[in-house]
Amino acid sequence: MRCPLLRPDPAARSRLVQLRDNLGDRITEAHREGWLGEVDGLNVSLAAVGNKLAQLDATAARRQPITIGMPRTRP
């Protein structure tokens, strides 16, 4: 998920949401256990998943149909 060149499949959006939720749980556990290095790495991954979800949402918004009108025939 950290790779900025990776473009996720729109069908995988639900999996990204699961990853985001799981990362939140893992960050909470790492804080509780005092694993500060792990917290930093998980926060980077959480930000990357958030960016991928934002990319998917932006792509979906751009895929709206465009009205180009009816063609006209020349006389």
Coordinates of C-alpha atoms in Angstrom, one line a residue:
M1 CA 0.0 0.0 0.0
R2 CA 2.9 2.3 0.5
C3 CA 3.9 2.3 -3.1
P4 CA 2.7 5.6 -4.7
L5 CA 2.6 4.1 -8.2
L6 CA 0.2 1.3 -7.2
R7 CA -3.3 2.0 -8.4
P8 CA -5.8 -0.2 -6.5
D9 CA -8.7 -1.9 -8.3
P10 CA -12.0 -0.2 -7.5
A11 CA -13.5 -3.6 -6.7
A12 CA -10.9 -3.8 -3.8
R13 CA -12.3 -0.8 -2.0
S14 CA -13.9 -2.9 0.8
R15 CA -10.6 -4.6 1.4
L16 CA -8.8 -1.2 1.8
V17 CA -11.5 -0.2 4.3
Q18 CA -10.8 -3.5 6.2
L19 CA -7.0 -2.8 6.1
R20 CA -7.6 0.8 7.5
D21 CA -9.7 -0.5 10.3
N22 CA -7.2 -3.3 11.1
L23 CA -4.3 -0.8 11.1
G24 CA -6.2 1.3 13.7
D25 CA -6.6 -1.7 16.0
R26 CA -2.9 -2.5 15.5
I27 CA -1.8 1.1 16.3
T28 CA -3.9 0.9 19.5
E29 CA -2.2 -2.4 20.5
A30 CA 1.3 -1.0 19.7
H31 CA 0.6 2.1 21.9
R32 CA -0.6 -0.1 24.7
E33 CA 2.5 -2.4 24.5
G34 CA 4.9 0.5 24.1
W35 CA 6.1 -0.4 20.6
L36 CA 6.9 3.1 19.4
G37 CA 8.8 2.1 16.3
E38 CA 5.9 -0.1 15.3
V39 CA 3.5 2.8 15.9
D40 CA 5.4 5.0 13.5
G41 CA 5.5 2.3 10.7
L42 CA 1.8 1.6 11.2
N43 CA 1.0 5.3 11.0
V44 CA 2.8 5.5 7.7
S45 CA 0.8 2.5 6.4
L46 CA -2.5 4.0 7.7
A47 CA -1.7 7.3 5.8
A48 CA -1.0 5.3 2.6
V49 CA -4.2 3.4 2.8
G50 CA -6.1 6.7 3.4
N51 CA -4.4 8.1 0.3
K52 CA -5.4 5.0 -1.8
L53 CA -9.0 5.3 -0.7
A54 CA -9.0 9.0 -1.6
Q55 CA -7.6 8.0 -5.0
L56 CA -10.4 5.5 -5.6
D57 CA -13.0 8.1 -4.6
A58 CA -11.5 10.7 -6.9
T59 CA -11.3 8.2 -9.8
A60 CA -15.0 7.2 -9.2
A61 CA -16.0 10.9 -9.3
R62 CA -14.2 11.4 -12.6
R63 CA -15.9 8.4 -14.3
Q64 CA -19.3 10.2 -14.6
P65 CA -20.8 10.1 -18.1
I66 CA -20.2 13.2 -20.3
T67 CA -22.9 14.5 -22.5
I68 CA -21.4 15.4 -25.9
G69 CA -24.7 16.2 -27.7
M70 CA -26.1 14.8 -30.9
P71 CA -24.0 14.9 -34.0
R72 CA -25.2 17.1 -36.8
T73 CA -25.1 16.2 -40.5
R74 CA -23.8 18.6 -43.0
P75 CA -26.0 19.6 -45.9

